[in-house]
Structure formats: structure tokens, C-alpha cells
Short mmCIF file of C-alpha atoms in Angstrom, two decimals:
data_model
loop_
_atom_site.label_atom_id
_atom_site.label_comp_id
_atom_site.label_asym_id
_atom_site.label_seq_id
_atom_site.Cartn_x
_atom_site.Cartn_y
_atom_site.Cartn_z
CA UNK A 255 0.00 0.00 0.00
CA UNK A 256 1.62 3.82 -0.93
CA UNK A 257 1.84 6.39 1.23
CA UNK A 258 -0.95 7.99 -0.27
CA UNK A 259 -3.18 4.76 0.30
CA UNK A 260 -2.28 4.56 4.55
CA UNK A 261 -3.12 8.48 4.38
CA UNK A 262 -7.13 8.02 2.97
CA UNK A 263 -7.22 4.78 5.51
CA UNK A 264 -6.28 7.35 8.03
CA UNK A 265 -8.48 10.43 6.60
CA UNK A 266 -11.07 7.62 7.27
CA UNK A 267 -10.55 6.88 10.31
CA UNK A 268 -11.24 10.76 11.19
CA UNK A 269 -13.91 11.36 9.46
CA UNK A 270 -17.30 12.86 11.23
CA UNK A 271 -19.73 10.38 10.35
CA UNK A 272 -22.53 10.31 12.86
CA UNK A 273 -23.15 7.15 14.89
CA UNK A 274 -25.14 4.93 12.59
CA UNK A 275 -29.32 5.05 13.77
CA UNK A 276 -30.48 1.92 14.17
CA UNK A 277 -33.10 1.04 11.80
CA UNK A 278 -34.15 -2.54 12.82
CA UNK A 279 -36.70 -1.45 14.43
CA UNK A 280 -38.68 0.64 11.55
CA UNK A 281 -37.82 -2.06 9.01
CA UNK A 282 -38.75 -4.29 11.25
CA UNK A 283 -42.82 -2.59 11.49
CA UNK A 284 -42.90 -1.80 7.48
CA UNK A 285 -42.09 -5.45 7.13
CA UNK A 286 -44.93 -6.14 9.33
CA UNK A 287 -47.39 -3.63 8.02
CA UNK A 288 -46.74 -5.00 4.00
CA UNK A 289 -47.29 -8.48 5.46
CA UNK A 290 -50.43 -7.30 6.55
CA UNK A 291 -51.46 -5.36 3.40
CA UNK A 292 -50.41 -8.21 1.60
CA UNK A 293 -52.22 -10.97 3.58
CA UNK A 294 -55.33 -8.92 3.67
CA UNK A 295 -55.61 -9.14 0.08
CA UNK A 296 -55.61 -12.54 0.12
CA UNK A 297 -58.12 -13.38 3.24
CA UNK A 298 -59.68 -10.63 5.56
CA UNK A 299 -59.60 -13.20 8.35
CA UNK A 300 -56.08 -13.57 8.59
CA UNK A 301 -55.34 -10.32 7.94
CA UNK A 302 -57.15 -9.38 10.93
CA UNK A 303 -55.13 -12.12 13.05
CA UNK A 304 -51.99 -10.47 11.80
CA UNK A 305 -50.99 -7.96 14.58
CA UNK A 306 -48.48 -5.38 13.56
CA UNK A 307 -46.40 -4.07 15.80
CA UNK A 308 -48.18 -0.25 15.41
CA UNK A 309 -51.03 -2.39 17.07
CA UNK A 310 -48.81 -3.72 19.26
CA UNK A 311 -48.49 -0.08 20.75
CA UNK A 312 -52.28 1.37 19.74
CA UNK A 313 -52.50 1.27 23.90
CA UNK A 314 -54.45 4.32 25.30
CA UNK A 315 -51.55 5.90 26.97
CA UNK A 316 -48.49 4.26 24.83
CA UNK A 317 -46.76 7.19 22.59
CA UNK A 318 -43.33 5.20 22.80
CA UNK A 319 -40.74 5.28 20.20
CA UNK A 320 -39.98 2.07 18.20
CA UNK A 321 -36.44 1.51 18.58
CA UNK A 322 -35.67 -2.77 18.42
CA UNK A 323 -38.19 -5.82 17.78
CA UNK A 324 -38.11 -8.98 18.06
CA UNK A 325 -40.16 -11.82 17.30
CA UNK A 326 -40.90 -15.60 18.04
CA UNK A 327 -44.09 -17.61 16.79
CA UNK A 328 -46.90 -16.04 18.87
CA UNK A 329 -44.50 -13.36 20.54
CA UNK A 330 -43.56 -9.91 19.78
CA UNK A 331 -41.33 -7.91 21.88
CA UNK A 332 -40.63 -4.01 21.23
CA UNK A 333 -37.39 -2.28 22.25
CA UNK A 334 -39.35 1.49 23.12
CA UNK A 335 -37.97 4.46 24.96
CA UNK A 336 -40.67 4.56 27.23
CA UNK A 337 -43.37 2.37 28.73
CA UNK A 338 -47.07 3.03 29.76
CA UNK A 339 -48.62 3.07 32.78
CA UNK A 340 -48.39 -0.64 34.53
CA UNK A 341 -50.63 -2.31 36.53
CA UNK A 342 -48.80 -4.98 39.14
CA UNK A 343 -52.18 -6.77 40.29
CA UNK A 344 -54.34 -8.64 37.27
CA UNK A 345 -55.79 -12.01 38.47
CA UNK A 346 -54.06 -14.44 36.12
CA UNK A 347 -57.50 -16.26 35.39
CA UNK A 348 -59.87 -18.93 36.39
CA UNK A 349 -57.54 -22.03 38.79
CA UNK A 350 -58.56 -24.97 36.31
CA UNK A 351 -57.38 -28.87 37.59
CA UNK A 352 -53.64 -29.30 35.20
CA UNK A 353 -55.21 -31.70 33.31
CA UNK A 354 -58.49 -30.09 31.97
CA UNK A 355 -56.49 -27.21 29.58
CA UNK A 356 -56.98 -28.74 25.96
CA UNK A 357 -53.81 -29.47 25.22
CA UNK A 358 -51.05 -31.58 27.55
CA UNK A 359 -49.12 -28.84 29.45
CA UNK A 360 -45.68 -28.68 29.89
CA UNK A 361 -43.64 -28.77 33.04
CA UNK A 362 -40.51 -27.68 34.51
CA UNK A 363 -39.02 -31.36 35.03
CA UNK A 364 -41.99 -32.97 34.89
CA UNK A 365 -43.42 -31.30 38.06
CA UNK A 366 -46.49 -30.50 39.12
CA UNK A 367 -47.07 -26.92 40.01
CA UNK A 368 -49.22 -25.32 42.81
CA UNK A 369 -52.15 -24.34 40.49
CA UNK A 370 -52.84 -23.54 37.08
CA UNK A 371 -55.11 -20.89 35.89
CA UNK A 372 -56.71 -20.93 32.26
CA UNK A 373 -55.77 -17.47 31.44
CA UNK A 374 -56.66 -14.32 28.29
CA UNK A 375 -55.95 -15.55 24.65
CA UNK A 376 -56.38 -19.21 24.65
CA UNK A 377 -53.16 -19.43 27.43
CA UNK A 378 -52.85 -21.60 30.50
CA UNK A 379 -51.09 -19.71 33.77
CA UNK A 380 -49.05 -22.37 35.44
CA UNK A 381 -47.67 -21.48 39.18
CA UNK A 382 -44.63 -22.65 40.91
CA UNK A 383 -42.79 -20.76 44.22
CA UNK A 384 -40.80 -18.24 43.07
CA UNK A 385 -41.39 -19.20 39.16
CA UNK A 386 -44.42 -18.39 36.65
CA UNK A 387 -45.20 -20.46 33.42
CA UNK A 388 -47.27 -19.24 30.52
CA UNK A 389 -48.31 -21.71 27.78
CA UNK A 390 -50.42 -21.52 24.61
CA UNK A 391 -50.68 -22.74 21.48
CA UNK A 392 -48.99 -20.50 19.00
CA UNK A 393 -49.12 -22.22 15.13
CA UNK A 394 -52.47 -20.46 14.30
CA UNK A 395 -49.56 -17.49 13.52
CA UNK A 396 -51.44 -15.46 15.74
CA UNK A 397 -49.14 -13.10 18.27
CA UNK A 398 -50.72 -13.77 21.99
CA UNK A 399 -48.21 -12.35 23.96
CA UNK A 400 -46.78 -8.89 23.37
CA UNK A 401 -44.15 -7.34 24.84
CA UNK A 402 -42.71 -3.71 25.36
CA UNK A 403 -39.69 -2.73 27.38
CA UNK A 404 -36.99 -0.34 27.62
CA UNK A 405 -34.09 0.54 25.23
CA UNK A 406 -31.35 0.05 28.50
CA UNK A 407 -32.77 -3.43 29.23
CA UNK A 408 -31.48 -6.64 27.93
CA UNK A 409 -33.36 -8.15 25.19
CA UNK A 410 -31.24 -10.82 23.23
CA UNK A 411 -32.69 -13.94 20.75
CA UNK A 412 -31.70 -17.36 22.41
CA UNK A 413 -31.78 -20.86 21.95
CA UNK A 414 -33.75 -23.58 23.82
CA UNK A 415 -32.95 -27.02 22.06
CA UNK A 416 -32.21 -25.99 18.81
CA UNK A 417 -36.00 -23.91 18.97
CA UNK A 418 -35.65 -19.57 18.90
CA UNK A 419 -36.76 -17.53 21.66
CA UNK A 420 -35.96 -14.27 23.57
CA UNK A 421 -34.64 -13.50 26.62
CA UNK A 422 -35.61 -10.49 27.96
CA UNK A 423 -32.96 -9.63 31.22
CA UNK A 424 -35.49 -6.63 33.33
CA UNK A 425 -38.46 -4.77 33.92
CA UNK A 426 -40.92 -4.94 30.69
CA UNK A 427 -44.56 -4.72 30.01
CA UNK A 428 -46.52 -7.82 29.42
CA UNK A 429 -49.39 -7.53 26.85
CA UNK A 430 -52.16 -9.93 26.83
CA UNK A 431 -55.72 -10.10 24.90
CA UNK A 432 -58.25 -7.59 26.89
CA UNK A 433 -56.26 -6.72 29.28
CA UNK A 434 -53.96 -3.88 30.42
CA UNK A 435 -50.45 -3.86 30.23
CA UNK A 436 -48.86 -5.66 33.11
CA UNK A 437 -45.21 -5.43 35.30
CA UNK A 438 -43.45 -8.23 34.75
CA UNK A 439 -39.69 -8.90 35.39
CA UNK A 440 -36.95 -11.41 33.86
CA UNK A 441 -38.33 -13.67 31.28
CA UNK A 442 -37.85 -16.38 29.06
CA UNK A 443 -39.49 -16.85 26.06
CA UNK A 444 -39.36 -20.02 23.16
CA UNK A 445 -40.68 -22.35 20.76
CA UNK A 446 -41.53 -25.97 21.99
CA UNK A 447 -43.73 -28.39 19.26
CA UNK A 448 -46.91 -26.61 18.72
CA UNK A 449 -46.65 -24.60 21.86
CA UNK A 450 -45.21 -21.10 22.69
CA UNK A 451 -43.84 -21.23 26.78
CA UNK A 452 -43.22 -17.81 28.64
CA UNK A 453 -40.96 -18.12 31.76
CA UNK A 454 -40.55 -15.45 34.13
CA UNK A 455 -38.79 -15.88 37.60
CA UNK A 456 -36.32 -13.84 39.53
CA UNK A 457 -33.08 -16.08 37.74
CA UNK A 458 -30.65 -14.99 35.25
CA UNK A 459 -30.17 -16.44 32.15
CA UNK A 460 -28.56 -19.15 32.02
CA UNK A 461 -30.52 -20.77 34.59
CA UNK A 462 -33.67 -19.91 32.86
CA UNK A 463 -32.44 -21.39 29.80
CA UNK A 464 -31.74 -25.08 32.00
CA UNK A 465 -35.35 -24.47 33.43
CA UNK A 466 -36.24 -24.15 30.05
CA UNK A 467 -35.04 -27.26 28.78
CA UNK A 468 -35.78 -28.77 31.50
CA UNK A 469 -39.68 -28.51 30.55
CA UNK A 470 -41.42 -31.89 29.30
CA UNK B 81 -24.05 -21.33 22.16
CA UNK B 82 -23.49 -20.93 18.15
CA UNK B 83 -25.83 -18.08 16.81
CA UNK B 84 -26.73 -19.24 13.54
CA UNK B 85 -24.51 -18.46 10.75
CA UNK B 86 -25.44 -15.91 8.04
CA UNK B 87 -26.09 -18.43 5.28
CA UNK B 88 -28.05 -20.33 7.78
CA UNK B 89 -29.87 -16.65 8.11
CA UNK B 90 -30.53 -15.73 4.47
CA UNK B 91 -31.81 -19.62 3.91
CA UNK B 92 -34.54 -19.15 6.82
CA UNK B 93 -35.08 -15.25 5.65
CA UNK B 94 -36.10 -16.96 2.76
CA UNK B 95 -38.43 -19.12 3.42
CA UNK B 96 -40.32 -16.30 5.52
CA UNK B 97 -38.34 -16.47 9.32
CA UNK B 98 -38.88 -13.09 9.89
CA UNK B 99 -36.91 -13.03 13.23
CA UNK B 100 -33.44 -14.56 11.07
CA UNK B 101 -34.56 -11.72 8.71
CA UNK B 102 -34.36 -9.12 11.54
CA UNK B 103 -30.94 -10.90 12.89
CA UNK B 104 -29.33 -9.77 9.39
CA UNK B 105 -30.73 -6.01 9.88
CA UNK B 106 -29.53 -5.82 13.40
CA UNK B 107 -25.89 -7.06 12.04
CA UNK B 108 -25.52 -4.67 8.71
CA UNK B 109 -27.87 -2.14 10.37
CA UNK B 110 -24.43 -0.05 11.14
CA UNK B 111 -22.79 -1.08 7.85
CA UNK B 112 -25.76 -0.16 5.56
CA UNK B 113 -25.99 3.13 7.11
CA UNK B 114 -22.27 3.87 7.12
CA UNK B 115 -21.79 3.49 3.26
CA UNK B 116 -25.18 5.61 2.67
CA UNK B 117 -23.43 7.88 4.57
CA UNK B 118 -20.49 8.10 2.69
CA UNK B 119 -22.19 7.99 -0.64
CA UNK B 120 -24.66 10.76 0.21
CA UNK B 121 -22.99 12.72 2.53
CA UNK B 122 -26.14 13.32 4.87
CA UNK B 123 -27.15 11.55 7.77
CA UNK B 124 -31.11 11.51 7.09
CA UNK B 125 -30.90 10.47 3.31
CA UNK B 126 -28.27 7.97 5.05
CA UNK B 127 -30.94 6.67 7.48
CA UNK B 128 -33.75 6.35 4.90
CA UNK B 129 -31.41 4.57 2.50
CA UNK B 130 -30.72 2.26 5.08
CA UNK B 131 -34.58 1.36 6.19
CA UNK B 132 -35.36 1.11 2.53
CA UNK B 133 -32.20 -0.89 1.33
CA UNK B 134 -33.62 -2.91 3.91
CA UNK B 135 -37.24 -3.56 2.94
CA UNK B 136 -36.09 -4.00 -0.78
CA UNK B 137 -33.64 -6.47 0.36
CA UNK B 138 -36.56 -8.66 2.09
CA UNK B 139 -38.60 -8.20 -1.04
CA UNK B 140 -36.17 -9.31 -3.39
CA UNK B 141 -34.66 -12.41 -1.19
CA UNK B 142 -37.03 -14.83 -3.38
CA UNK B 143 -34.40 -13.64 -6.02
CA UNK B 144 -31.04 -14.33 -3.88
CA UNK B 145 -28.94 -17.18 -5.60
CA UNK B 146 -28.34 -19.89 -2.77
CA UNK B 147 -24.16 -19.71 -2.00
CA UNK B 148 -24.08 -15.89 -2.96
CA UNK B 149 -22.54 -13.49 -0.24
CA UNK B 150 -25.71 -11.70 1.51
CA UNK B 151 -23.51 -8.67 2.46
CA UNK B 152 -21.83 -7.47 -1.32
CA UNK B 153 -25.26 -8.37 -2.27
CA UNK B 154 -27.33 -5.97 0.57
CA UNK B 155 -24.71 -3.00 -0.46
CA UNK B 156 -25.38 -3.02 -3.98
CA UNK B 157 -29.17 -2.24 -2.97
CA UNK B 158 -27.80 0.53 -0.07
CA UNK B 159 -25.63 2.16 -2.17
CA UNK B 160 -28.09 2.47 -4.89
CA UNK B 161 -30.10 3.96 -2.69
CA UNK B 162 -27.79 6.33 -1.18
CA UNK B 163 -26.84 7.41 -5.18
CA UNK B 164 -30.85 7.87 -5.69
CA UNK B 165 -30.91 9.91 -3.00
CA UNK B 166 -27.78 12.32 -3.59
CA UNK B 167 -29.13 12.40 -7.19
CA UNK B 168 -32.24 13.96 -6.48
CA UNK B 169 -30.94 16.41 -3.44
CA UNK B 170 -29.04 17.75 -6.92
CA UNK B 171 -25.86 18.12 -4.98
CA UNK B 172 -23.55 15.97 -2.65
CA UNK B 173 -23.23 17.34 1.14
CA UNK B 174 -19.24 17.58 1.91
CA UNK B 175 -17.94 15.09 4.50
CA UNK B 176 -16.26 16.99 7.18
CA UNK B 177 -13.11 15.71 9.54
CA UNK B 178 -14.29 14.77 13.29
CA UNK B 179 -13.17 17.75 15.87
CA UNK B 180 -9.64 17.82 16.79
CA UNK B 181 -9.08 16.75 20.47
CA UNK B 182 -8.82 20.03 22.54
CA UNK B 183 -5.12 21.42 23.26
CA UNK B 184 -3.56 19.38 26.01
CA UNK B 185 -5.45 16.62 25.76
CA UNK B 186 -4.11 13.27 26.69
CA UNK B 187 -2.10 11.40 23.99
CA UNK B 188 -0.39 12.79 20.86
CA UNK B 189 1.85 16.17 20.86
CA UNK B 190 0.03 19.19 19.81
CA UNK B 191 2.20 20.53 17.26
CA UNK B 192 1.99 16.74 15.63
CA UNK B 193 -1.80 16.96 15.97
CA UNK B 194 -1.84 19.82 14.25
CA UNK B 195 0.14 18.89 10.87
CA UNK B 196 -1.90 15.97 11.22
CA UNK B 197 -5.40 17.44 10.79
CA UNK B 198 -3.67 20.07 8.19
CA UNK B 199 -3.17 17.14 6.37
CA UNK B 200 -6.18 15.72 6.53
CA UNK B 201 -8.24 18.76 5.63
CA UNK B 202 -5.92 19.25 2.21
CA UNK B 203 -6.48 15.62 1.51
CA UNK B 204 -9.85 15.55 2.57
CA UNK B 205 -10.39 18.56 0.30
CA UNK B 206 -8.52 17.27 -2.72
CA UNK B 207 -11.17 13.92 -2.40
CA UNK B 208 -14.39 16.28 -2.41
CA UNK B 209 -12.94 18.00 -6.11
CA UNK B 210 -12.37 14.52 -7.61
CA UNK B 211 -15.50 13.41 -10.05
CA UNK B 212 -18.36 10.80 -8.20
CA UNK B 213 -17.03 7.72 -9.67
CA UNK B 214 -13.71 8.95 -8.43
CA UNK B 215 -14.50 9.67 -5.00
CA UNK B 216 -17.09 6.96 -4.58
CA UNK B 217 -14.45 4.11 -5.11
CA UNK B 218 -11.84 6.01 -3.04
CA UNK B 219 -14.61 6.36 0.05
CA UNK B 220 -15.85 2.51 -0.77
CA UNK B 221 -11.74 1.59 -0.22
CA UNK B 222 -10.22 3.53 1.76
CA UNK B 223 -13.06 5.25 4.33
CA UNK B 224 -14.90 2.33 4.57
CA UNK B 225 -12.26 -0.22 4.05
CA UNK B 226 -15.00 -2.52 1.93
CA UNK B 227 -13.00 -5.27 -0.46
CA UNK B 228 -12.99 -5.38 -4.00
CA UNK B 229 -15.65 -7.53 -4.63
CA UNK B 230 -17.95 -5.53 -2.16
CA UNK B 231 -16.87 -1.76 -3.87
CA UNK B 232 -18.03 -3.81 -6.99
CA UNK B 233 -21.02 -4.60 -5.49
CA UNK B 234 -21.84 -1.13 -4.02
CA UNK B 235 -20.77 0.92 -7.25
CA UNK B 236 -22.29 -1.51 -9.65
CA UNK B 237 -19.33 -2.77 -11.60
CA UNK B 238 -16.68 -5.16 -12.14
CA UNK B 239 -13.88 -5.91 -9.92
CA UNK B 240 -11.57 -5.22 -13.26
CA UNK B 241 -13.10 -1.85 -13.21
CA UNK B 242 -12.89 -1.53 -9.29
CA UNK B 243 -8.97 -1.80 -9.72
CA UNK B 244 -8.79 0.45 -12.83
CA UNK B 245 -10.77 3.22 -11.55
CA UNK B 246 -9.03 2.87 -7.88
CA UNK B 247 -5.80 3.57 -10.08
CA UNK B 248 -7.16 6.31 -11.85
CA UNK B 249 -8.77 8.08 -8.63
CA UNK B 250 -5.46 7.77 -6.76
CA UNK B 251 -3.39 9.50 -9.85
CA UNK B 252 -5.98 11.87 -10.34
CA UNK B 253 -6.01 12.77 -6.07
CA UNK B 254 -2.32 13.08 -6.24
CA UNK B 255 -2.33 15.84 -9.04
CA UNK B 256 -5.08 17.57 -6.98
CA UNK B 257 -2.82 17.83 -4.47
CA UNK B 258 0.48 19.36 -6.46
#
């Protein structure tokens, strides 16, 4: 390389070019609106069960800023710079016997937990001390749980057996069908079979992750 | 664990994984928006060029050839749309150096620091008087440090003509700065 070669490396290297704006998180919502558009040509029906993330955040009282998404079968969660108003006590749902739900629930090596609730959006609540399970079945395409938390908070895609999910590492808001937004802490989110699972207990990680595949 | 490789991420992009497709943006995101930036010259074309390199991409990933490279092939569409862009703004903004580090600052001598951005602003200012094809190959070399086959990509050409035209831009700098 000439001298004149190391000196434009170098005029590079000093150049004012502005930190680069993310943009995941807008291409990330056109994508999802054109889906839409696209799908609703096709069949109103499933148009209407495709939930774009400008839904996602249609909440009286959400004016956040878009900034990251992310996405598993049945599960959206939205990097925002701000969240709404949370509410800390919402009755999970009717306590149902474990093995009325309609499908076979799934559970944290093979035990049984304290009680199960059937919960909003087809989901099934399942309780443990110090540990919360939320199951449903997610291959109608149809995004059940949505998610919104902030930019500062940990929000990475994982892998649970080979299946995607999310781990999302603080304080976010939980969205479910007809409800308000919720508080919720540390979870796990991931793909098992048919089924979408939602873990959230006060554990990092890497223990939620052997939790995780510890679920049969 | 392994994250899933990029070809791994283009094959399940494909067949409509929109979470692998988001895996790519978050990776390039900074990439995509760097070239614009050099190519336009203006940090909001830049950012639009970006989302909409972006969106194309995803639309057109029926037409990516299995065993191609995913990231020459995303900056051909960026840089396309960063040229689109300075084309109809008329003009191209001037890239500027970053603000010397104040007097007495830790680290280099001040009287080298000096010559140093001197330098830079002659050369910087020689760059901004060469022709776009000039300057564009230059920036896609040198400022972004992008191989041949990816300045190809972004500018649209062959590598042959990469290497020519790299030639040419360098002889032509050098006489712009006798």
C-alpha cells in the first residue's frame, strides 16, 4: 500500500460520520405492516389475526418510540424508549385442575405446580414458588403475547434445544388479549412443538435457559 | 451457544423467518448506514437509504442465488439507494473531519496533531474535487475499508473496473494535491 493509500485509511478513520441510527426497528414494522397489506388481500380473516407491531403499541396511553423488535411464533417484543402506565395486580385467570387445559401442558421437570389458571388468549397460567409459566398454542400465527420494554434493558434472541426464543434480562410490560399492560420482570421466552412457553422468575439467564429445557 | 450463521440466516429469511430476517438487519444495520453515509454525505438520506435498502432487500430475497454473499449483495441495494438519493438532493453534502481533540489533551503532541489534521483537511479537500465515480471508489476503499468484490457490489461494476478506476482516482487525487 503507498503512502498515499495509509493516508485516505487514516483520513477515514477521522472522518465525522454520525453514529449509525439503528433502523431494525422501523424495518422491522414496514415489514410487518406489507405483510399485513399483503395478507389482507388474500383473506380478511387472517389479515385481521396479523398484529403489527403499530397495534402492538395502539395502547391508550403508549406514545413510545420504536427503537428494536423482536419476534418468536406467537410473541412480539418491542425495544421502546418509554413504557405506559403498569398495573402490578391482574388475576391471572380462572384455577382450572392441570389436566383439563386442551392441550397436555408442559412442566418444569416434569413437576407438578401449585395451580394452574386458564388465562386471556387461549393461554394456560401455570404457578410454581418463586417461578411463573405461561403456555399456549402458538401455530395459528397469531401473536398472543406482546411485549414492550426499555431501550437500556437486555433483550437478546436465544436458543432452547435448537427452537428460537428471547430472553428479555429486566423490567418490561406484558401484553395480553383484553387486558392492560402488566409489570413483569426477567423472562424467558421459546418455541416448543406446537406450543409457545413464557418463563418469568427472579433467575438470570442461564438458569432460565436449563429451566427451560428442562420442561417436558 | 453458536448463533446461527449468516447463510443459515438468508436460507430461513427466505423461506419467511422473519426473526433470522431481523438478525441480518440488526448485524448490517451499522454497515448499511455507514456506506449511505459516505455515498450521500447526509445523515437523514443515510438513514432512509438504510430502512429502505432494507425492505427491498426482504422483497427481493425470493431472487437471492443460494451460495451468494448476503452482504456485497445488501450494499449493492444501499448504495443504490444512497446514489438515488444524492441524485435527487441535486448536490452531494461535503464530509467533514471529526473535531480535533482540545489542546492538552491526553495522547499525541500538539504541534503533531496539528500537521496531522492540516493534512487531513488538504487531503480531505482534494477527495471532495475529484469526479463521483472517483471519490465513490476512493470512500468505498479507503473510508470504509470494503473489499474489491464488495466496492463492486456497491458501485455496480466489475472488480476489473474496481482496480482500474481505484488507479485512476489515486493519480488523479495526487495531481489535486500538487
Amino acid at each position: 500500500m503507498t503512502d498515499l493509500e495509509l493516508e485516505l485509511r487514516d483520513l477515514g478513520a477521522h472522518l465525522d460520520i454520525p453514529p449509525a441510527r439503528p433502523v431494525l426497528g422501523v424495518v422491522a414494522a414496514r415489514l410487518v405492516r406489507r405483510r399485513r397489506r399483503r395478507r389482507r388481500t388474500v383473506v380478511l380473516a387472517v389479515a385481521i389475526a396479523t398484529v403489527a407491531i403499530a397495534v402492538a403499541f395502539a395502547v391508550p396511553g403508549s406514545r413510545a418510540s420504536l427503537l428494536r423488535f423482536f419476534h418468536v411464533r406467537g410473541a412480539a417484543v418491542s425495544v421502546v424508549d418509554r413504557l405506559p402506565r403498569l398495573t402490578t395486580h391482574r388475576p391471572l385467570g380462572e384455577p382450572i385442575p392441570l389436566d383439563t387445559a386442551p392441550f397436555r401442558l408442559l412442566l418444569p421437570d416434569g413437576r407438578r405446580p401449585e395451580k394452574v389458571y386458564a388465562g386471556d388468549g387461549g393461554g394456560y397460567w401455570l404457578r410454581y414458588p418463586g417461578l411463573l409459566l405461561f403456555e399456549f398454542e402458538s401455530d395459528a400465527g397469531i401473536d398472543i403475547l406482546k411485549k414492550a420494554t426499555l431501550g437500556m434493558t437486555d433483550v437478546e434472541y436465544v436458543q432452547v434445544d435448537g427452537a428460537p426464543g428471547i430472553w428479555i434480562g429486566g423490567r418490561h410490560a406484558l401484553y395480553l388479549p383484553g387486558g392492560p399492560p402488566r409489570a413483569a420482570g426477567r423472562t424467558l421466552i421459546w418455541q416448543r412443538g406446537r406450543l409457545t412457553l413464557r418463563l418469568e422468575a427472579a433467575v438470570g439467564r442461564d438458569r432460565a435457559l436449563a429451566i427451560a429445557r428442562s420442561v417436558r | 451457544m453458536q448463533p446461527p450463521g449468516e447463510e443459515t440466516l438468508v436460507e430461513q429469511a427466505r423461506r419467511g423467518d422473519s426473526a433470522a430476517f431481523e438478525a441480518l438487519v440488526l448485524a448490517y444495520q451499522s454497515l448499511a448506514f455507514r456506506t449511505a453515509f459516505v455515498i450521500a454525505g447526509d445523515a437523514s438520506d443515510a438513514e432512509e437509504a438504510a430502512q429502505d435498502a432494507f425492505v427491498k432487500a426482504h422483497r427481493a430475497l425470493g431472487r437471492f442465488r443460494t451460495g451468494e454473499r448476503f452482504r456485497p449483495w445488501l450494499l449493492t441495494i444501499v448504495a443504490n439507494e444512497a446514489r438515488n438519493r444524492r441524485r435527487a438532493r441535486g448536490r452531494r453534502a461535503a464530509l467533514v473531519l471529526r473535531a480535533p481533540p482540545e489542546p492538552g489533551a491526553a495522547g499525541a503532541d500538539p504541534a503533531d496533531a496539528l500537521l496531522g489534521t492540516e493534512r487531513r483537511e488538504q487531503l480531505l479537500a482534494a477527495v471532495q474535487r475529484l469526479r463521483d465515480d472517483d471519490r465513490d471508489v476512493l470512500a468505498c476503499r479507503y473510508f470504509l475499508d470494503l473489499s474489491e468484490e464488495e466496492t463492486a457490489a456497491a458501485l455496480g461494476v466489475a472488480r476489473g473496473t474496481v482496480k482500474s478506476r481505484t488507479h485512476r482516482a489515486l493519480v488523479r487525487l495526487e495531481e489535486e494535491l500538487r
